[in-house]
CSV table of C-alpha atoms in Angstrom, one decimal:
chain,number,residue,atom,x,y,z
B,1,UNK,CA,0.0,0.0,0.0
B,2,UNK,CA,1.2,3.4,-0.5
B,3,UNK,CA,1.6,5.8,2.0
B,4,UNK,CA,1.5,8.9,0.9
B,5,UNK,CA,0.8,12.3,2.7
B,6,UNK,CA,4.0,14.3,5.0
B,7,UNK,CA,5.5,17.2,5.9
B,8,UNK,CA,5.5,18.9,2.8
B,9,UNK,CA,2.4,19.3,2.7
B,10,UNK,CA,1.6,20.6,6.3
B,11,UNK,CA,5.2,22.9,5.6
B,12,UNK,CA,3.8,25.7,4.0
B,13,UNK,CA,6.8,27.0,3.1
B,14,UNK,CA,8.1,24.5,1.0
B,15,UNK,CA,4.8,25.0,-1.7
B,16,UNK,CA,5.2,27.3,-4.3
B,17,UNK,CA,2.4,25.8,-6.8
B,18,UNK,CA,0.5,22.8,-7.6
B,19,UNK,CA,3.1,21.8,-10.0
B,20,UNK,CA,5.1,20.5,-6.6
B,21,UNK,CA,2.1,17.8,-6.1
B,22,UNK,CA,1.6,17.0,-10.1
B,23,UNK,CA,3.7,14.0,-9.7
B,24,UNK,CA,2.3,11.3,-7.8
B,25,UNK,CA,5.3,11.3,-5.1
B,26,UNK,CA,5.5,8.8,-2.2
B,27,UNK,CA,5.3,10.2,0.8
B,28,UNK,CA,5.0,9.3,4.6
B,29,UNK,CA,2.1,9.4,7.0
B,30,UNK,CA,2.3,11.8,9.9
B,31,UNK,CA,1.6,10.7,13.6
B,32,UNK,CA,-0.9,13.2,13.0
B,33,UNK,CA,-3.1,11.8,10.6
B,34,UNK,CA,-6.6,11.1,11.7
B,35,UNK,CA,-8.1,9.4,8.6
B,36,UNK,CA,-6.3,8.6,5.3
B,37,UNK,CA,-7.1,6.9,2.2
B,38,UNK,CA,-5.4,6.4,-0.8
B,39,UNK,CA,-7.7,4.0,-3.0
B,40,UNK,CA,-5.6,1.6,-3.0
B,41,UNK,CA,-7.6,-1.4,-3.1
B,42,UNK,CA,-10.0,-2.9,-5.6
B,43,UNK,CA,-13.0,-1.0,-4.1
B,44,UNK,CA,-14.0,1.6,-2.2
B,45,UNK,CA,-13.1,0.6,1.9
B,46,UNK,CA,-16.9,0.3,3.1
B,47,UNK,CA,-15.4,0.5,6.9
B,48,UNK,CA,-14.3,3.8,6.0
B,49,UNK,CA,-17.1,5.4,4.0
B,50,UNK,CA,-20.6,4.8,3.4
B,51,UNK,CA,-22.6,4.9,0.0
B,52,UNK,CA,-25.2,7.3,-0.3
B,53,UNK,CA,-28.4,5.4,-2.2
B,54,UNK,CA,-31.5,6.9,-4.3
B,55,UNK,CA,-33.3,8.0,-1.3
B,56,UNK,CA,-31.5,10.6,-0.8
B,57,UNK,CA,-32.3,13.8,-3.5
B,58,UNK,CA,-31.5,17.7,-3.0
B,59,UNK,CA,-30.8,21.1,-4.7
B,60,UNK,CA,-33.0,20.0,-7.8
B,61,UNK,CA,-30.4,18.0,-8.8
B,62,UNK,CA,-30.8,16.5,-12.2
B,63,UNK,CA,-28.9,12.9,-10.9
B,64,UNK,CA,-30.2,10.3,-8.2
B,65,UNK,CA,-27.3,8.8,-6.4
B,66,UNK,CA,-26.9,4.5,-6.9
B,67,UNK,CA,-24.6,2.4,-5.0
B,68,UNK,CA,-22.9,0.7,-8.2
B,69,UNK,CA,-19.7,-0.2,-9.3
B,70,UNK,CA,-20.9,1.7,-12.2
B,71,UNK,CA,-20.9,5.2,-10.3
B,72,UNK,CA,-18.1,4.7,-8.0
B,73,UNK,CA,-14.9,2.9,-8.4
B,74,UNK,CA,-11.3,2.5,-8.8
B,75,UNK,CA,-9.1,3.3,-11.5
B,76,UNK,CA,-5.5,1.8,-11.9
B,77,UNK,CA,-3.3,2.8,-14.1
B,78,UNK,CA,-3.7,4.7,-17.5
B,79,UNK,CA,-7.3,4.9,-15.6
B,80,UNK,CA,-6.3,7.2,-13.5
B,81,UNK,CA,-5.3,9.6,-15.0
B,82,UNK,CA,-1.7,10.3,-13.9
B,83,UNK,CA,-2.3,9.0,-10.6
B,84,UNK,CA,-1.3,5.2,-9.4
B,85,UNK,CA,-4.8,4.5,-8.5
B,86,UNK,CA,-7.6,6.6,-8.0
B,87,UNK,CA,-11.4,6.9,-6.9
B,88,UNK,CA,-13.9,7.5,-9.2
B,89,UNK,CA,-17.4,9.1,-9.2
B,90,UNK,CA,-19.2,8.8,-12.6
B,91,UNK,CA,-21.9,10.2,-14.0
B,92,UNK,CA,-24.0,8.1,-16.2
B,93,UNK,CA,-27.1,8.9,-19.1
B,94,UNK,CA,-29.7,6.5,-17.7
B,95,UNK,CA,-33.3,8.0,-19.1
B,96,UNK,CA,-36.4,6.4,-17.2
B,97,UNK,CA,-34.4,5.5,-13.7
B,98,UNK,CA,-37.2,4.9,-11.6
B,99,UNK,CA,-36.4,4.9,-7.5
B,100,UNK,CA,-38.1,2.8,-5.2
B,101,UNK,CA,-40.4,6.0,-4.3
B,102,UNK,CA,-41.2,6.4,-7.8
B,103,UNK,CA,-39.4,9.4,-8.9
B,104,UNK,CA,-37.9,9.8,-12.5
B,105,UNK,CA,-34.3,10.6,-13.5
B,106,UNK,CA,-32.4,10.4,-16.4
B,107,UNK,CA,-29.0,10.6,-14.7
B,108,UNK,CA,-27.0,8.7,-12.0
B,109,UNK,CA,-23.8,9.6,-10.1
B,110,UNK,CA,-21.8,8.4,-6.8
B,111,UNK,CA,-22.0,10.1,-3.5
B,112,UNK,CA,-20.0,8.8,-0.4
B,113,UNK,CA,-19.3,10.1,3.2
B,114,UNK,CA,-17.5,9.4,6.3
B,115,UNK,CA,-20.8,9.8,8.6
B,116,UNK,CA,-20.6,8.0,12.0
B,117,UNK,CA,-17.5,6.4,10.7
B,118,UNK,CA,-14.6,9.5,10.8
B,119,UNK,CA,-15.7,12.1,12.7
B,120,UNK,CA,-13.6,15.1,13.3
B,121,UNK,CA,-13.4,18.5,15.2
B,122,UNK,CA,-10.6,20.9,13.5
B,123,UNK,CA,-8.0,19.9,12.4
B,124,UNK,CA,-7.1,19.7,7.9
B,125,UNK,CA,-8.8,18.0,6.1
B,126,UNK,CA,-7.6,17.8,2.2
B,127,UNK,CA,-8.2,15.8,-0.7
B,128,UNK,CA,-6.1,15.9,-4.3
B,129,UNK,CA,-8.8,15.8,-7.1
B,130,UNK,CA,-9.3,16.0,-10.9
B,131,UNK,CA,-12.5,17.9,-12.2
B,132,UNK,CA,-14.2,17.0,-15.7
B,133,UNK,CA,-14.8,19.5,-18.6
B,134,UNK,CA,-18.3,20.7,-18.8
B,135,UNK,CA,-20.4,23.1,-17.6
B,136,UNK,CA,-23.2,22.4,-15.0
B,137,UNK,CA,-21.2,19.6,-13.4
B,138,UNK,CA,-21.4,20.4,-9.9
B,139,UNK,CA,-18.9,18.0,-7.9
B,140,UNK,CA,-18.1,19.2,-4.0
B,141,UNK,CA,-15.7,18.1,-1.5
B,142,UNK,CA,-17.3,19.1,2.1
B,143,UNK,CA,-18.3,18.3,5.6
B,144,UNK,CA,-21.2,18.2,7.4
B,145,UNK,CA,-22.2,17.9,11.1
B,146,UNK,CA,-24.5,15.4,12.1
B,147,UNK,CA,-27.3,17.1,13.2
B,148,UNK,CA,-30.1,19.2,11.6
B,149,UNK,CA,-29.1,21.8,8.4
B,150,UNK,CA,-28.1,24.9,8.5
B,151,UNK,CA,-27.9,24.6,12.7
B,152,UNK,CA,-25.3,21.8,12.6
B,153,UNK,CA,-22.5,23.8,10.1
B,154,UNK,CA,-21.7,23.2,6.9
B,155,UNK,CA,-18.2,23.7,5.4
B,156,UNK,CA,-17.3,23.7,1.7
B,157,UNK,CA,-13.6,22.6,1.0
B,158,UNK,CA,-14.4,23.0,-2.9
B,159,UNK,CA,-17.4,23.4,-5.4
B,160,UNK,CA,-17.3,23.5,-8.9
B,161,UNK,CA,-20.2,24.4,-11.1
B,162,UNK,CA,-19.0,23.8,-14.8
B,163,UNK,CA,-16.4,27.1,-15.3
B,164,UNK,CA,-13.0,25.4,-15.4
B,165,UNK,CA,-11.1,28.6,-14.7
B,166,UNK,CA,-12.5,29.0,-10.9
B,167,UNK,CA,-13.5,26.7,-7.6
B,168,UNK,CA,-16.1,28.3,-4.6
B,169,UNK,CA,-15.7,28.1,-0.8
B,170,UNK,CA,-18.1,28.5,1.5
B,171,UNK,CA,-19.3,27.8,5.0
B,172,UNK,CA,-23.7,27.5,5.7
B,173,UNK,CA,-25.2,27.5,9.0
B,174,UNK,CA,-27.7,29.5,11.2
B,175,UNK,CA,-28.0,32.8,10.2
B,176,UNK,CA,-26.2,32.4,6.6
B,177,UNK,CA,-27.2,29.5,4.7
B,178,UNK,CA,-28.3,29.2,1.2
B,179,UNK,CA,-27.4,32.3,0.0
B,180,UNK,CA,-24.4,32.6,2.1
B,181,UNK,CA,-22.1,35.7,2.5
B,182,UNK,CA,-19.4,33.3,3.7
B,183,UNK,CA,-18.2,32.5,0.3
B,184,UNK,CA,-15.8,32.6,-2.2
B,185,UNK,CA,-14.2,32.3,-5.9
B,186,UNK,CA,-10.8,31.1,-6.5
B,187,UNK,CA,-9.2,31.5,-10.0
B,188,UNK,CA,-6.6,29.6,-11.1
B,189,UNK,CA,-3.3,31.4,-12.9
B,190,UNK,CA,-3.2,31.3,-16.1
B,191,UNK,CA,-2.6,28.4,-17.8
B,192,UNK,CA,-4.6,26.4,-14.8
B,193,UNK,CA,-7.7,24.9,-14.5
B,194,UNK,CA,-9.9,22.3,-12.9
B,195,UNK,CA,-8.9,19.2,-14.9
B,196,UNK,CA,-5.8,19.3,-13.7
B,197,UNK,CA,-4.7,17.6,-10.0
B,198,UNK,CA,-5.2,20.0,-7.6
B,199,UNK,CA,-5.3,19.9,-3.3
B,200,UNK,CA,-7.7,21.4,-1.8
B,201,UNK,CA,-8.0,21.4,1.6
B,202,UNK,CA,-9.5,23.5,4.9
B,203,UNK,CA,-7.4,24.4,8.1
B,204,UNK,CA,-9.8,24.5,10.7
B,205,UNK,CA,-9.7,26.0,14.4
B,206,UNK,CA,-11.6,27.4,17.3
B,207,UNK,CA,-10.9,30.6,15.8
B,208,UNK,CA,-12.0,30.1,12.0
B,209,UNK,CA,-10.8,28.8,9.0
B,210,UNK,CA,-8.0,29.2,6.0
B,211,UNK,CA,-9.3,27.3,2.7
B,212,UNK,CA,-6.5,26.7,0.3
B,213,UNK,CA,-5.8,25.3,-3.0
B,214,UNK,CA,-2.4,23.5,-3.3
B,215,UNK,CA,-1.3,25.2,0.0
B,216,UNK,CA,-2.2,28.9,-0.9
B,217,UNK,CA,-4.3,30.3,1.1
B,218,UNK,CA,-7.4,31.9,-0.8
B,219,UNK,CA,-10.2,32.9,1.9
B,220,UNK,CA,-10.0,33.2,5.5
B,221,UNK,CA,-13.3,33.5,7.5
B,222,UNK,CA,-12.7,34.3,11.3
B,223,UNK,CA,-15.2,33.3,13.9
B,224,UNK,CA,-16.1,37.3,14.6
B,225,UNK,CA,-16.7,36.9,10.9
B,226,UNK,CA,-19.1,34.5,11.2
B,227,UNK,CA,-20.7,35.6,14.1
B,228,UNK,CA,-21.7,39.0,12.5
B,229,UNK,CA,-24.4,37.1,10.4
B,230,UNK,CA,-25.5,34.9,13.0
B,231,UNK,CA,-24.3,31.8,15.2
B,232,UNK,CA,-20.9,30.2,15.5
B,233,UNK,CA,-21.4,26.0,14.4
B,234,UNK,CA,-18.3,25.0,14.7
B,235,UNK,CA,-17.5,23.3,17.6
B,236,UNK,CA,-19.3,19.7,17.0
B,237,UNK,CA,-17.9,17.1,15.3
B,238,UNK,CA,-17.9,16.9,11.3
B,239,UNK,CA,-17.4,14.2,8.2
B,240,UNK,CA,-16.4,14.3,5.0
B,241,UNK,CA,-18.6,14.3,1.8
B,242,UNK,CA,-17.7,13.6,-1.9
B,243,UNK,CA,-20.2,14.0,-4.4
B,244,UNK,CA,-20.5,14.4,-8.1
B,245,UNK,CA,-23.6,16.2,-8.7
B,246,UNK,CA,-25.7,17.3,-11.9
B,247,UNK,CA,-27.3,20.5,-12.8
B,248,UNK,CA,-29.5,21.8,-9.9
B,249,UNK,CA,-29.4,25.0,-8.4
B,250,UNK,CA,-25.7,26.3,-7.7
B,251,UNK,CA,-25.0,25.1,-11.4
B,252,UNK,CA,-28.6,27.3,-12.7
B,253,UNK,CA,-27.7,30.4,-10.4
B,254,UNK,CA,-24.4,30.7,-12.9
B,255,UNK,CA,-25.3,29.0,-15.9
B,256,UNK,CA,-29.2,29.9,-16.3
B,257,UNK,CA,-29.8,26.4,-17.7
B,258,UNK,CA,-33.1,25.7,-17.8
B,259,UNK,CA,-33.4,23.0,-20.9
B,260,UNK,CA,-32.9,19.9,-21.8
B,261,UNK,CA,-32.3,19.9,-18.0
B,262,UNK,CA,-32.0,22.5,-15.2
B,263,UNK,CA,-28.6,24.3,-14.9
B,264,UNK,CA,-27.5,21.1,-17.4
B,265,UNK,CA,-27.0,22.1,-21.1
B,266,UNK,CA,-27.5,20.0,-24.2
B,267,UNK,CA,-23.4,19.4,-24.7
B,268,UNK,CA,-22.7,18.9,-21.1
B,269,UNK,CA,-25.6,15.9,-21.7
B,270,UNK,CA,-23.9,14.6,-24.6
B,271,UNK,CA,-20.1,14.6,-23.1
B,272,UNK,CA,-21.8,12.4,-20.1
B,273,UNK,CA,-23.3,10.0,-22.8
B,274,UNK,CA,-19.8,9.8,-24.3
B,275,UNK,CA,-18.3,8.7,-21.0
B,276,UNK,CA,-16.6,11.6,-20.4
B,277,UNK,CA,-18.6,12.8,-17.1
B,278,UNK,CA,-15.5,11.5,-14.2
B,279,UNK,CA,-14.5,12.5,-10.9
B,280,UNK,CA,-11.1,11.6,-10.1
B,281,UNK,CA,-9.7,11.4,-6.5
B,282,UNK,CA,-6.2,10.4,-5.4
B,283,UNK,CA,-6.5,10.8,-1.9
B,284,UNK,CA,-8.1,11.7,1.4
B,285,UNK,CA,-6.8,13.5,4.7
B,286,UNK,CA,-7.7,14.4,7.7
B,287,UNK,CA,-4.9,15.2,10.2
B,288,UNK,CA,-4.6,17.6,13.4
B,289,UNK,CA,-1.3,18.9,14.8
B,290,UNK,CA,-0.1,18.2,18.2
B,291,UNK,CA,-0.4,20.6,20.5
């Protein structure tokens, strides 16, 4: 198995740009580290996440989520993508999916979390991801706490919408959800975009929290911050969420999609018919300094 997160990564000062992380180095796992994965097996580690099903539906999303093999795997080799071996969330034209509840889709896509399994309060938590082509994709890297939304805190490590030049941050809870002033764009230098492997990653504290994208820091939100638009949710325990979402509202709000599909235009339907519709995911960290 490899074993690969470090120093490095936690040493600010020795990142300049993502180009340090673009080769798939080998590196060592810090006494630190709360949760890791690397994908290194055949399939996803079921002790370590959980596989969100087709009961589950939000944000008029124009996919269900289906525990397959076909919507969430692993990819070795050439498969992934310049990684050794990688997870993958697909999306997938399926017209006439019916759930068990009776609702239609024409899409499905792979959504997994830690819940119950790895729960955390501060610490970073990062993940090194490769974003399709195509606008109204809406794939997120996030945590949630367990408890009832907006009250229990939402914090969003990295959404992308469909615009390959630039990635949103945000945090939701009481007070500022939805339409949350606690948010922001990050866009890449030029000749950088979304397909490429990227770290994105969250410090979080008792005071706030510094979102970065390959160790640079691109929005800070202090806790006063917070607390000027209404209450602090930050102190309860959180997991991880990966999810590769279609259309819906975040993806609308930019794009103003409203056929073939909401916030989903005709060629971003036709480039998931031609397979093209992946989520690519190298690895997963949580870890917490020592004190």
């Amino acid at each position: 198995m490899r074993h690969r997160f470090l120093k490095t990564f936690m040493s600010l000062a020795l990142i300049c740009s993502c180009n340090l992380f673009a080769q798939d180095s080998f590196v060592n796992k810090e006494p630190d580290t709360l949760f890791f994965d690397d994908f290194s097996g055949n399939s996803l580690d079921r002790e370590k996440w959980n596989v969100i099903g087709p009961d589950f539906w939000v944000n008029n999303e124009q996919q269900i989520y289906v525990d397959s093999t076909a919507t969430i795997f692993i990819a070795k080799g050439d498969s992934a993508k310049g990684a050794e071996n990688a997870l993958v969330l697909k999306a997938h034209y399926s017209p006439d999916y019916i759930t068990f509840r009776g609702n239609q889709f024409d899409f499905i896509s792979g959504r997994i979390d830690t819940r119950d399994k790895v729960m955390f309060t501060y610490g970073t938590a990062s993940a090194r991801m490769k974003l399709p082509e195509g606008n109204g994709y809406w794939p997120a890297f996030w945590a949630l706490g367990g408890g009832n939304w907006p009250e229990t805190g939402e914090i969003d490590i990295m959404e992308y919408v469909g615009e390959t030049d630039w990635i949103g941050v945000a945090l939701h809870g009481p007070g500022y959800s939805g339409e949350t002033p606690l948010v922001n764009k990050y866009f890449f230098p030029e000749n950088e975009d979304v397909t490429s492997w990227h770290i994105y990653s969250v410090d979080w504290s008792p005071q706030g929290f510094d979102f970065k994208v390959d160790g640079r820091l691109i929005y800070r939100v202090t806790k006063p911050m917070v607390e000027h638009y209404g209450k602090w949710a930050y102190d309860n325990p959180k997991f991880l969420i990966l999810n590769f979402a279609l259309g819906g509202a975040y993806p609308f709000k930019t794009n103003g999609v409203r056929k073939p599909y909401n916030g989903l235009p005709e060629a971003t339907v036709e480039l998931i018919k031609e397979g093209k519709a992946e989520v690519l995911i190298d690895w997963v960290l949580i870890s917490k300094k020592d004190n």
